Amino acid sequence: MKAKTKKILKYSIFGALTAGAGVIIYLSFKTNVSENDAKRYKPKYFSESDFFKSSTATQYGIDNTTEDETILNNLKALCKVVIDPAIDEYGGSVSVNSAYRNRSVNELVGGVSSSQHMKGEAMDITTGSRDGNKILFNVIKNQNKFDQLINESNYQWVHVSYKRTGYNRQQVLSIS
């Protein structure tokens, strides 16, 4: 008899900032998408090859693939929990600009050394238009199941991350 795994969803106070006379409290949630659940999941909209697309890697002749199961399972969990439900609700076409990045590609694009892209926990996605990206951004924001959501360059693309295990910060940012 197989043991059933439970998905854990717990909210906790991740942090607080003082803002003038008030306090803003940020909630985070703890998740646990098991290794087996992630491994078995087949993303609805993207193939595994989409996870490794990189114009930078192509330009410099770098192999940006990995066979690291943890990275692949993190990407599948990101699709299962965040990306696929968001695309379902958005109802339009979405493509991947960048998902997994190996260290060389990450350095070439100016990514930080702790980039979630290198762990398979982040994707940069686009609908092909700023208006569509803004709608997709708000869909993801309203679903509240992400670690970090970034409006990049006035909705030129959307960065979204998700941690398969541990706490997700639900951090919303805008970068010019």
mmCIF file of the C-alpha atoms, coordinates in Angstrom:
data_MODEL
# 
_entry.id   MODEL 
# 
loop_
_atom_site.group_PDB 
_atom_site.id 
_atom_site.type_symbol 
_atom_site.label_atom_id 
_atom_site.label_alt_id 
_atom_site.label_comp_id 
_atom_site.label_asym_id 
_atom_site.label_entity_id 
_atom_site.label_seq_id 
_atom_site.pdbx_PDB_ins_code 
_atom_site.Cartn_x 
_atom_site.Cartn_y 
_atom_site.Cartn_z 
_atom_site.occupancy 
_atom_site.B_iso_or_equiv 
_atom_site.pdbx_formal_charge 
_atom_site.auth_seq_id 
_atom_site.auth_comp_id 
_atom_site.auth_asym_id 
_atom_site.auth_atom_id 
_atom_site.pdbx_PDB_model_num 
ATOM 1   C CA . MET A 1 1   ? 0.000  0.000  0.000   1.00 0.00 ? 1   MET A CA 1 
ATOM 2   C CA . LYS A 1 2   ? 1.391  3.363  -1.001  1.00 0.00 ? 2   LYS A CA 1 
ATOM 3   C CA . ALA A 1 3   ? 1.585  6.091  1.580   1.00 0.00 ? 3   ALA A CA 1 
ATOM 4   C CA . LYS A 1 4   ? -0.272 9.226  0.561   1.00 0.00 ? 4   LYS A CA 1 
ATOM 5   C CA . THR A 1 5   ? 1.590  12.492 0.696   1.00 0.00 ? 5   THR A CA 1 
ATOM 6   C CA . LYS A 1 6   ? -0.170 15.547 2.012   1.00 0.00 ? 6   LYS A CA 1 
ATOM 7   C CA . LYS A 1 7   ? 0.270  18.999 0.624   1.00 0.00 ? 7   LYS A CA 1 
ATOM 8   C CA . ILE A 1 8   ? 0.998  21.414 3.404   1.00 0.00 ? 8   ILE A CA 1 
ATOM 9   C CA . LEU A 1 9   ? -0.236 24.969 3.182   1.00 0.00 ? 9   LEU A CA 1 
ATOM 10  C CA . LYS A 1 10  ? 0.506  27.160 6.176   1.00 0.00 ? 10  LYS A CA 1 
ATOM 11  C CA . TYR A 1 11  ? 0.478  30.923 6.406   1.00 0.00 ? 11  TYR A CA 1 
ATOM 12  C CA . SER A 1 12  ? 2.794  32.806 8.686   1.00 0.00 ? 12  SER A CA 1 
ATOM 13  C CA . ILE A 1 13  ? 4.025  36.330 9.126   1.00 0.00 ? 13  ILE A CA 1 
ATOM 14  C CA . PHE A 1 14  ? 7.101  36.602 6.916   1.00 0.00 ? 14  PHE A CA 1 
ATOM 15  C CA . GLY A 1 15  ? 8.011  40.089 7.846   1.00 0.00 ? 15  GLY A CA 1 
ATOM 16  C CA . ALA A 1 16  ? 6.751  43.501 8.788   1.00 0.00 ? 16  ALA A CA 1 
ATOM 17  C CA . LEU A 1 17  ? 7.723  46.984 7.751   1.00 0.00 ? 17  LEU A CA 1 
ATOM 18  C CA . THR A 1 18  ? 6.800  50.190 9.446   1.00 0.00 ? 18  THR A CA 1 
ATOM 19  C CA . ALA A 1 19  ? 5.173  52.667 7.116   1.00 0.00 ? 19  ALA A CA 1 
ATOM 20  C CA . GLY A 1 20  ? 4.597  56.039 8.696   1.00 0.00 ? 20  GLY A CA 1 
ATOM 21  C CA . ALA A 1 21  ? 2.238  55.508 11.606  1.00 0.00 ? 21  ALA A CA 1 
ATOM 22  C CA . GLY A 1 22  ? 1.225  52.008 10.498  1.00 0.00 ? 22  GLY A CA 1 
ATOM 23  C CA . VAL A 1 23  ? 2.735  48.599 10.077  1.00 0.00 ? 23  VAL A CA 1 
ATOM 24  C CA . ILE A 1 24  ? 2.534  46.582 6.871   1.00 0.00 ? 24  ILE A CA 1 
ATOM 25  C CA . ILE A 1 25  ? 2.552  42.838 7.488   1.00 0.00 ? 25  ILE A CA 1 
ATOM 26  C CA . TYR A 1 26  ? 3.685  40.491 4.727   1.00 0.00 ? 26  TYR A CA 1 
ATOM 27  C CA . LEU A 1 27  ? 2.303  36.979 4.744   1.00 0.00 ? 27  LEU A CA 1 
ATOM 28  C CA . SER A 1 28  ? 4.169  34.025 3.384   1.00 0.00 ? 28  SER A CA 1 
ATOM 29  C CA . PHE A 1 29  ? 2.956  30.497 2.924   1.00 0.00 ? 29  PHE A CA 1 
ATOM 30  C CA . LYS A 1 30  ? 4.733  27.228 3.410   1.00 0.00 ? 30  LYS A CA 1 
ATOM 31  C CA . THR A 1 31  ? 4.374  24.647 0.700   1.00 0.00 ? 31  THR A CA 1 
ATOM 32  C CA . ASN A 1 32  ? 5.518  21.157 0.101   1.00 0.00 ? 32  ASN A CA 1 
ATOM 33  C CA . VAL A 1 33  ? 5.072  19.718 -3.380  1.00 0.00 ? 33  VAL A CA 1 
ATOM 34  C CA . SER A 1 34  ? 6.634  16.300 -2.968  1.00 0.00 ? 34  SER A CA 1 
ATOM 35  C CA . GLU A 1 35  ? 9.452  15.111 -5.197  1.00 0.00 ? 35  GLU A CA 1 
ATOM 36  C CA . ASN A 1 36  ? 7.127  12.418 -6.611  1.00 0.00 ? 36  ASN A CA 1 
ATOM 37  C CA . ASP A 1 37  ? 4.257  14.854 -7.298  1.00 0.00 ? 37  ASP A CA 1 
ATOM 38  C CA . ALA A 1 38  ? 6.604  17.204 -9.107  1.00 0.00 ? 38  ALA A CA 1 
ATOM 39  C CA . LYS A 1 39  ? 8.348  14.413 -11.001 1.00 0.00 ? 39  LYS A CA 1 
ATOM 40  C CA . ARG A 1 40  ? 5.047  13.003 -12.313 1.00 0.00 ? 40  ARG A CA 1 
ATOM 41  C CA . TYR A 1 41  ? 3.567  16.361 -13.302 1.00 0.00 ? 41  TYR A CA 1 
ATOM 42  C CA . LYS A 1 42  ? 3.446  17.136 -17.007 1.00 0.00 ? 42  LYS A CA 1 
ATOM 43  C CA . PRO A 1 43  ? 3.116  20.884 -17.603 1.00 0.00 ? 43  PRO A CA 1 
ATOM 44  C CA . LYS A 1 44  ? 0.105  21.816 -19.756 1.00 0.00 ? 44  LYS A CA 1 
ATOM 45  C CA . TYR A 1 45  ? 1.666  24.575 -21.816 1.00 0.00 ? 45  TYR A CA 1 
ATOM 46  C CA . PHE A 1 46  ? 5.426  24.067 -21.894 1.00 0.00 ? 46  PHE A CA 1 
ATOM 47  C CA . SER A 1 47  ? 7.706  21.209 -22.855 1.00 0.00 ? 47  SER A CA 1 
ATOM 48  C CA . GLU A 1 48  ? 10.886 20.396 -20.976 1.00 0.00 ? 48  GLU A CA 1 
ATOM 49  C CA . SER A 1 49  ? 12.886 22.008 -23.795 1.00 0.00 ? 49  SER A CA 1 
ATOM 50  C CA . ASP A 1 50  ? 11.126 25.329 -23.043 1.00 0.00 ? 50  ASP A CA 1 
ATOM 51  C CA . PHE A 1 51  ? 12.762 25.239 -19.591 1.00 0.00 ? 51  PHE A CA 1 
ATOM 52  C CA . PHE A 1 52  ? 16.220 25.571 -21.176 1.00 0.00 ? 52  PHE A CA 1 
ATOM 53  C CA . LYS A 1 53  ? 15.577 28.208 -23.867 1.00 0.00 ? 53  LYS A CA 1 
ATOM 54  C CA . SER A 1 54  ? 18.044 31.041 -23.800 1.00 0.00 ? 54  SER A CA 1 
ATOM 55  C CA . SER A 1 55  ? 18.959 33.419 -26.597 1.00 0.00 ? 55  SER A CA 1 
ATOM 56  C CA . THR A 1 56  ? 22.101 34.244 -24.610 1.00 0.00 ? 56  THR A CA 1 
ATOM 57  C CA . ALA A 1 57  ? 23.120 30.569 -24.441 1.00 0.00 ? 57  ALA A CA 1 
ATOM 58  C CA . THR A 1 58  ? 22.498 30.228 -28.187 1.00 0.00 ? 58  THR A CA 1 
ATOM 59  C CA . GLN A 1 59  ? 24.462 33.407 -28.940 1.00 0.00 ? 59  GLN A CA 1 
ATOM 60  C CA . TYR A 1 60  ? 27.490 32.193 -26.964 1.00 0.00 ? 60  TYR A CA 1 
ATOM 61  C CA . GLY A 1 61  ? 27.210 28.499 -27.875 1.00 0.00 ? 61  GLY A CA 1 
ATOM 62  C CA . ILE A 1 62  ? 26.524 27.422 -24.281 1.00 0.00 ? 62  ILE A CA 1 
ATOM 63  C CA . ASP A 1 63  ? 24.658 24.225 -23.400 1.00 0.00 ? 63  ASP A CA 1 
ATOM 64  C CA . ASN A 1 64  ? 22.019 25.497 -20.951 1.00 0.00 ? 64  ASN A CA 1 
ATOM 65  C CA . THR A 1 65  ? 20.423 22.124 -20.189 1.00 0.00 ? 65  THR A CA 1 
ATOM 66  C CA . THR A 1 66  ? 20.560 20.143 -16.974 1.00 0.00 ? 66  THR A CA 1 
ATOM 67  C CA . GLU A 1 67  ? 19.650 16.652 -15.887 1.00 0.00 ? 67  GLU A CA 1 
ATOM 68  C CA . ASP A 1 68  ? 19.471 17.662 -12.223 1.00 0.00 ? 68  ASP A CA 1 
ATOM 69  C CA . GLU A 1 69  ? 16.175 16.121 -11.024 1.00 0.00 ? 69  GLU A CA 1 
ATOM 70  C CA . THR A 1 70  ? 15.710 18.728 -8.290  1.00 0.00 ? 70  THR A CA 1 
ATOM 71  C CA . ILE A 1 71  ? 15.893 21.575 -10.801 1.00 0.00 ? 71  ILE A CA 1 
ATOM 72  C CA . LEU A 1 72  ? 13.492 19.819 -13.184 1.00 0.00 ? 72  LEU A CA 1 
ATOM 73  C CA . ASN A 1 73  ? 11.071 19.075 -10.339 1.00 0.00 ? 73  ASN A CA 1 
ATOM 74  C CA . ASN A 1 74  ? 11.220 22.691 -9.173  1.00 0.00 ? 74  ASN A CA 1 
ATOM 75  C CA . LEU A 1 75  ? 10.294 23.858 -12.694 1.00 0.00 ? 75  LEU A CA 1 
ATOM 76  C CA . LYS A 1 76  ? 7.436  21.358 -12.909 1.00 0.00 ? 76  LYS A CA 1 
ATOM 77  C CA . ALA A 1 77  ? 6.127  22.466 -9.500  1.00 0.00 ? 77  ALA A CA 1 
ATOM 78  C CA . LEU A 1 78  ? 6.296  26.111 -10.643 1.00 0.00 ? 78  LEU A CA 1 
ATOM 79  C CA . CYS A 1 79  ? 4.167  25.162 -13.646 1.00 0.00 ? 79  CYS A CA 1 
ATOM 80  C CA . LYS A 1 80  ? 1.744  23.058 -11.583 1.00 0.00 ? 80  LYS A CA 1 
ATOM 81  C CA . VAL A 1 81  ? 1.114  25.579 -8.823  1.00 0.00 ? 81  VAL A CA 1 
ATOM 82  C CA . VAL A 1 82  ? 1.559  28.959 -10.546 1.00 0.00 ? 82  VAL A CA 1 
ATOM 83  C CA . ILE A 1 83  ? 2.042  29.022 -14.318 1.00 0.00 ? 83  ILE A CA 1 
ATOM 84  C CA . ASP A 1 84  ? -0.543 26.519 -15.600 1.00 0.00 ? 84  ASP A CA 1 
ATOM 85  C CA . PRO A 1 85  ? -3.412 27.864 -13.424 1.00 0.00 ? 85  PRO A CA 1 
ATOM 86  C CA . ALA A 1 86  ? -2.488 31.426 -14.439 1.00 0.00 ? 86  ALA A CA 1 
ATOM 87  C CA . ILE A 1 87  ? -2.512 30.579 -18.153 1.00 0.00 ? 87  ILE A CA 1 
ATOM 88  C CA . ASP A 1 88  ? -5.814 28.719 -17.686 1.00 0.00 ? 88  ASP A CA 1 
ATOM 89  C CA . GLU A 1 89  ? -7.340 31.865 -16.200 1.00 0.00 ? 89  GLU A CA 1 
ATOM 90  C CA . TYR A 1 90  ? -5.610 34.247 -18.626 1.00 0.00 ? 90  TYR A CA 1 
ATOM 91  C CA . GLY A 1 91  ? -6.863 32.228 -21.575 1.00 0.00 ? 91  GLY A CA 1 
ATOM 92  C CA . GLY A 1 92  ? -4.232 33.312 -24.084 1.00 0.00 ? 92  GLY A CA 1 
ATOM 93  C CA . SER A 1 93  ? -0.881 32.238 -25.390 1.00 0.00 ? 93  SER A CA 1 
ATOM 94  C CA . VAL A 1 94  ? 2.165  32.558 -23.118 1.00 0.00 ? 94  VAL A CA 1 
ATOM 95  C CA . SER A 1 95  ? 5.786  31.755 -23.909 1.00 0.00 ? 95  SER A CA 1 
ATOM 96  C CA . VAL A 1 96  ? 8.960  31.346 -21.873 1.00 0.00 ? 96  VAL A CA 1 
ATOM 97  C CA . ASN A 1 97  ? 11.740 33.920 -22.261 1.00 0.00 ? 97  ASN A CA 1 
ATOM 98  C CA . SER A 1 98  ? 13.954 32.311 -19.651 1.00 0.00 ? 98  SER A CA 1 
ATOM 99  C CA . ALA A 1 99  ? 13.525 29.617 -17.024 1.00 0.00 ? 99  ALA A CA 1 
ATOM 100 C CA . TYR A 1 100 ? 16.554 27.568 -15.963 1.00 0.00 ? 100 TYR A CA 1 
ATOM 101 C CA . ARG A 1 101 ? 19.929 29.309 -16.296 1.00 0.00 ? 101 ARG A CA 1 
ATOM 102 C CA . ASN A 1 102 ? 23.245 27.630 -15.652 1.00 0.00 ? 102 ASN A CA 1 
ATOM 103 C CA . ARG A 1 103 ? 25.926 29.700 -13.922 1.00 0.00 ? 103 ARG A CA 1 
ATOM 104 C CA . SER A 1 104 ? 27.554 30.879 -17.190 1.00 0.00 ? 104 SER A CA 1 
ATOM 105 C CA . VAL A 1 105 ? 24.288 32.054 -18.737 1.00 0.00 ? 105 VAL A CA 1 
ATOM 106 C CA . ASN A 1 106 ? 23.232 33.696 -15.486 1.00 0.00 ? 106 ASN A CA 1 
ATOM 107 C CA . GLU A 1 107 ? 26.495 35.661 -15.345 1.00 0.00 ? 107 GLU A CA 1 
ATOM 108 C CA . LEU A 1 108 ? 26.197 36.729 -18.992 1.00 0.00 ? 108 LEU A CA 1 
ATOM 109 C CA . VAL A 1 109 ? 22.670 38.115 -18.473 1.00 0.00 ? 109 VAL A CA 1 
ATOM 110 C CA . GLY A 1 110 ? 23.753 39.939 -15.304 1.00 0.00 ? 110 GLY A CA 1 
ATOM 111 C CA . GLY A 1 111 ? 21.763 37.728 -12.928 1.00 0.00 ? 111 GLY A CA 1 
ATOM 112 C CA . VAL A 1 112 ? 22.527 37.755 -9.223  1.00 0.00 ? 112 VAL A CA 1 
ATOM 113 C CA . SER A 1 113 ? 24.577 34.854 -7.862  1.00 0.00 ? 113 SER A CA 1 
ATOM 114 C CA . SER A 1 114 ? 21.590 33.644 -5.817  1.00 0.00 ? 114 SER A CA 1 
ATOM 115 C CA . SER A 1 115 ? 19.175 33.758 -8.789  1.00 0.00 ? 115 SER A CA 1 
ATOM 116 C CA . GLN A 1 116 ? 16.191 31.453 -8.471  1.00 0.00 ? 116 GLN A CA 1 
ATOM 117 C CA . HIS A 1 117 ? 16.584 30.780 -12.208 1.00 0.00 ? 117 HIS A CA 1 
ATOM 118 C CA . MET A 1 118 ? 19.675 28.680 -11.380 1.00 0.00 ? 118 MET A CA 1 
ATOM 119 C CA . LYS A 1 119 ? 17.578 26.535 -9.003  1.00 0.00 ? 119 LYS A CA 1 
ATOM 120 C CA . GLY A 1 120 ? 14.709 26.087 -11.448 1.00 0.00 ? 120 GLY A CA 1 
ATOM 121 C CA . GLU A 1 121 ? 12.469 28.170 -9.207  1.00 0.00 ? 121 GLU A CA 1 
ATOM 122 C CA . ALA A 1 122 ? 11.848 31.092 -11.617 1.00 0.00 ? 122 ALA A CA 1 
ATOM 123 C CA . MET A 1 123 ? 10.566 31.852 -15.107 1.00 0.00 ? 123 MET A CA 1 
ATOM 124 C CA . ASP A 1 124 ? 10.404 34.975 -17.207 1.00 0.00 ? 124 ASP A CA 1 
ATOM 125 C CA . ILE A 1 125 ? 7.259  34.696 -19.327 1.00 0.00 ? 125 ILE A CA 1 
ATOM 126 C CA . THR A 1 126 ? 5.449  36.830 -21.885 1.00 0.00 ? 126 THR A CA 1 
ATOM 127 C CA . THR A 1 127 ? 2.149  37.000 -23.720 1.00 0.00 ? 127 THR A CA 1 
ATOM 128 C CA . GLY A 1 128 ? 3.828  38.958 -26.499 1.00 0.00 ? 128 GLY A CA 1 
ATOM 129 C CA . SER A 1 129 ? 2.394  42.330 -25.473 1.00 0.00 ? 129 SER A CA 1 
ATOM 130 C CA . ARG A 1 130 ? 2.735  44.687 -22.531 1.00 0.00 ? 130 ARG A CA 1 
ATOM 131 C CA . ASP A 1 131 ? -1.045 44.821 -22.100 1.00 0.00 ? 131 ASP A CA 1 
ATOM 132 C CA . GLY A 1 132 ? -1.272 41.036 -22.036 1.00 0.00 ? 132 GLY A CA 1 
ATOM 133 C CA . ASN A 1 133 ? 1.672  40.812 -19.635 1.00 0.00 ? 133 ASN A CA 1 
ATOM 134 C CA . LYS A 1 134 ? -0.042 43.275 -17.284 1.00 0.00 ? 134 LYS A CA 1 
ATOM 135 C CA . ILE A 1 135 ? -3.188 41.132 -17.274 1.00 0.00 ? 135 ILE A CA 1 
ATOM 136 C CA . LEU A 1 136 ? -1.150 37.948 -16.689 1.00 0.00 ? 136 LEU A CA 1 
ATOM 137 C CA . PHE A 1 137 ? 0.803  39.682 -13.901 1.00 0.00 ? 137 PHE A CA 1 
ATOM 138 C CA . ASN A 1 138 ? -2.459 40.575 -12.147 1.00 0.00 ? 138 ASN A CA 1 
ATOM 139 C CA . VAL A 1 139 ? -3.853 37.055 -12.576 1.00 0.00 ? 139 VAL A CA 1 
ATOM 140 C CA . ILE A 1 140 ? -0.761 35.626 -10.870 1.00 0.00 ? 140 ILE A CA 1 
ATOM 141 C CA . LYS A 1 141 ? -0.850 38.315 -8.191  1.00 0.00 ? 141 LYS A CA 1 
ATOM 142 C CA . ASN A 1 142 ? -4.498 37.550 -7.380  1.00 0.00 ? 142 ASN A CA 1 
ATOM 143 C CA . GLN A 1 143 ? -3.849 33.803 -7.130  1.00 0.00 ? 143 GLN A CA 1 
ATOM 144 C CA . ASN A 1 144 ? -1.402 34.429 -4.228  1.00 0.00 ? 144 ASN A CA 1 
ATOM 145 C CA . LYS A 1 145 ? 0.705  31.311 -4.875  1.00 0.00 ? 145 LYS A CA 1 
ATOM 146 C CA . PHE A 1 146 ? 4.139  32.642 -5.748  1.00 0.00 ? 146 PHE A CA 1 
ATOM 147 C CA . ASP A 1 147 ? 7.396  33.542 -4.077  1.00 0.00 ? 147 ASP A CA 1 
ATOM 148 C CA . GLN A 1 148 ? 8.275  36.576 -6.158  1.00 0.00 ? 148 GLN A CA 1 
ATOM 149 C CA . LEU A 1 149 ? 6.372  38.366 -8.911  1.00 0.00 ? 149 LEU A CA 1 
ATOM 150 C CA . ILE A 1 150 ? 8.166  41.113 -10.826 1.00 0.00 ? 150 ILE A CA 1 
ATOM 151 C CA . ASN A 1 151 ? 6.895  43.540 -13.436 1.00 0.00 ? 151 ASN A CA 1 
ATOM 152 C CA . GLU A 1 152 ? 10.021 43.820 -15.581 1.00 0.00 ? 152 GLU A CA 1 
ATOM 153 C CA . SER A 1 153 ? 10.566 47.010 -17.604 1.00 0.00 ? 153 SER A CA 1 
ATOM 154 C CA . ASN A 1 154 ? 6.959  48.220 -17.625 1.00 0.00 ? 154 ASN A CA 1 
ATOM 155 C CA . TYR A 1 155 ? 5.504  44.781 -18.408 1.00 0.00 ? 155 TYR A CA 1 
ATOM 156 C CA . GLN A 1 156 ? 7.988  43.887 -21.131 1.00 0.00 ? 156 GLN A CA 1 
ATOM 157 C CA . TRP A 1 157 ? 7.885  40.450 -19.469 1.00 0.00 ? 157 TRP A CA 1 
ATOM 158 C CA . VAL A 1 158 ? 6.805  38.934 -16.150 1.00 0.00 ? 158 VAL A CA 1 
ATOM 159 C CA . HIS A 1 159 ? 9.216  37.253 -13.739 1.00 0.00 ? 159 HIS A CA 1 
ATOM 160 C CA . VAL A 1 160 ? 7.583  34.744 -11.402 1.00 0.00 ? 160 VAL A CA 1 
ATOM 161 C CA . SER A 1 161 ? 9.167  32.383 -8.899  1.00 0.00 ? 161 SER A CA 1 
ATOM 162 C CA . TYR A 1 162 ? 7.947  29.634 -6.603  1.00 0.00 ? 162 TYR A CA 1 
ATOM 163 C CA . LYS A 1 163 ? 9.708  27.518 -3.990  1.00 0.00 ? 163 LYS A CA 1 
ATOM 164 C CA . ARG A 1 164 ? 8.595  23.872 -4.060  1.00 0.00 ? 164 ARG A CA 1 
ATOM 165 C CA . THR A 1 165 ? 9.565  23.468 -0.415  1.00 0.00 ? 165 THR A CA 1 
ATOM 166 C CA . GLY A 1 166 ? 9.803  26.077 2.288   1.00 0.00 ? 166 GLY A CA 1 
ATOM 167 C CA . TYR A 1 167 ? 8.259  29.515 2.521   1.00 0.00 ? 167 TYR A CA 1 
ATOM 168 C CA . ASN A 1 168 ? 7.056  31.593 -0.414  1.00 0.00 ? 168 ASN A CA 1 
ATOM 169 C CA . ARG A 1 169 ? 7.256  35.331 0.278   1.00 0.00 ? 169 ARG A CA 1 
ATOM 170 C CA . GLN A 1 170 ? 4.490  36.586 -2.032  1.00 0.00 ? 170 GLN A CA 1 
ATOM 171 C CA . GLN A 1 171 ? 6.762  39.511 -2.857  1.00 0.00 ? 171 GLN A CA 1 
ATOM 172 C CA . VAL A 1 172 ? 5.507  41.856 -5.612  1.00 0.00 ? 172 VAL A CA 1 
ATOM 173 C CA . LEU A 1 173 ? 8.072  44.160 -7.260  1.00 0.00 ? 173 LEU A CA 1 
ATOM 174 C CA . SER A 1 174 ? 8.430  46.443 -10.244 1.00 0.00 ? 174 SER A CA 1 
ATOM 175 C CA . ILE A 1 175 ? 11.815 46.943 -11.931 1.00 0.00 ? 175 ILE A CA 1 
ATOM 176 C CA . SER A 1 176 ? 12.385 49.585 -14.609 1.00 0.00 ? 176 SER A CA 1 
# 
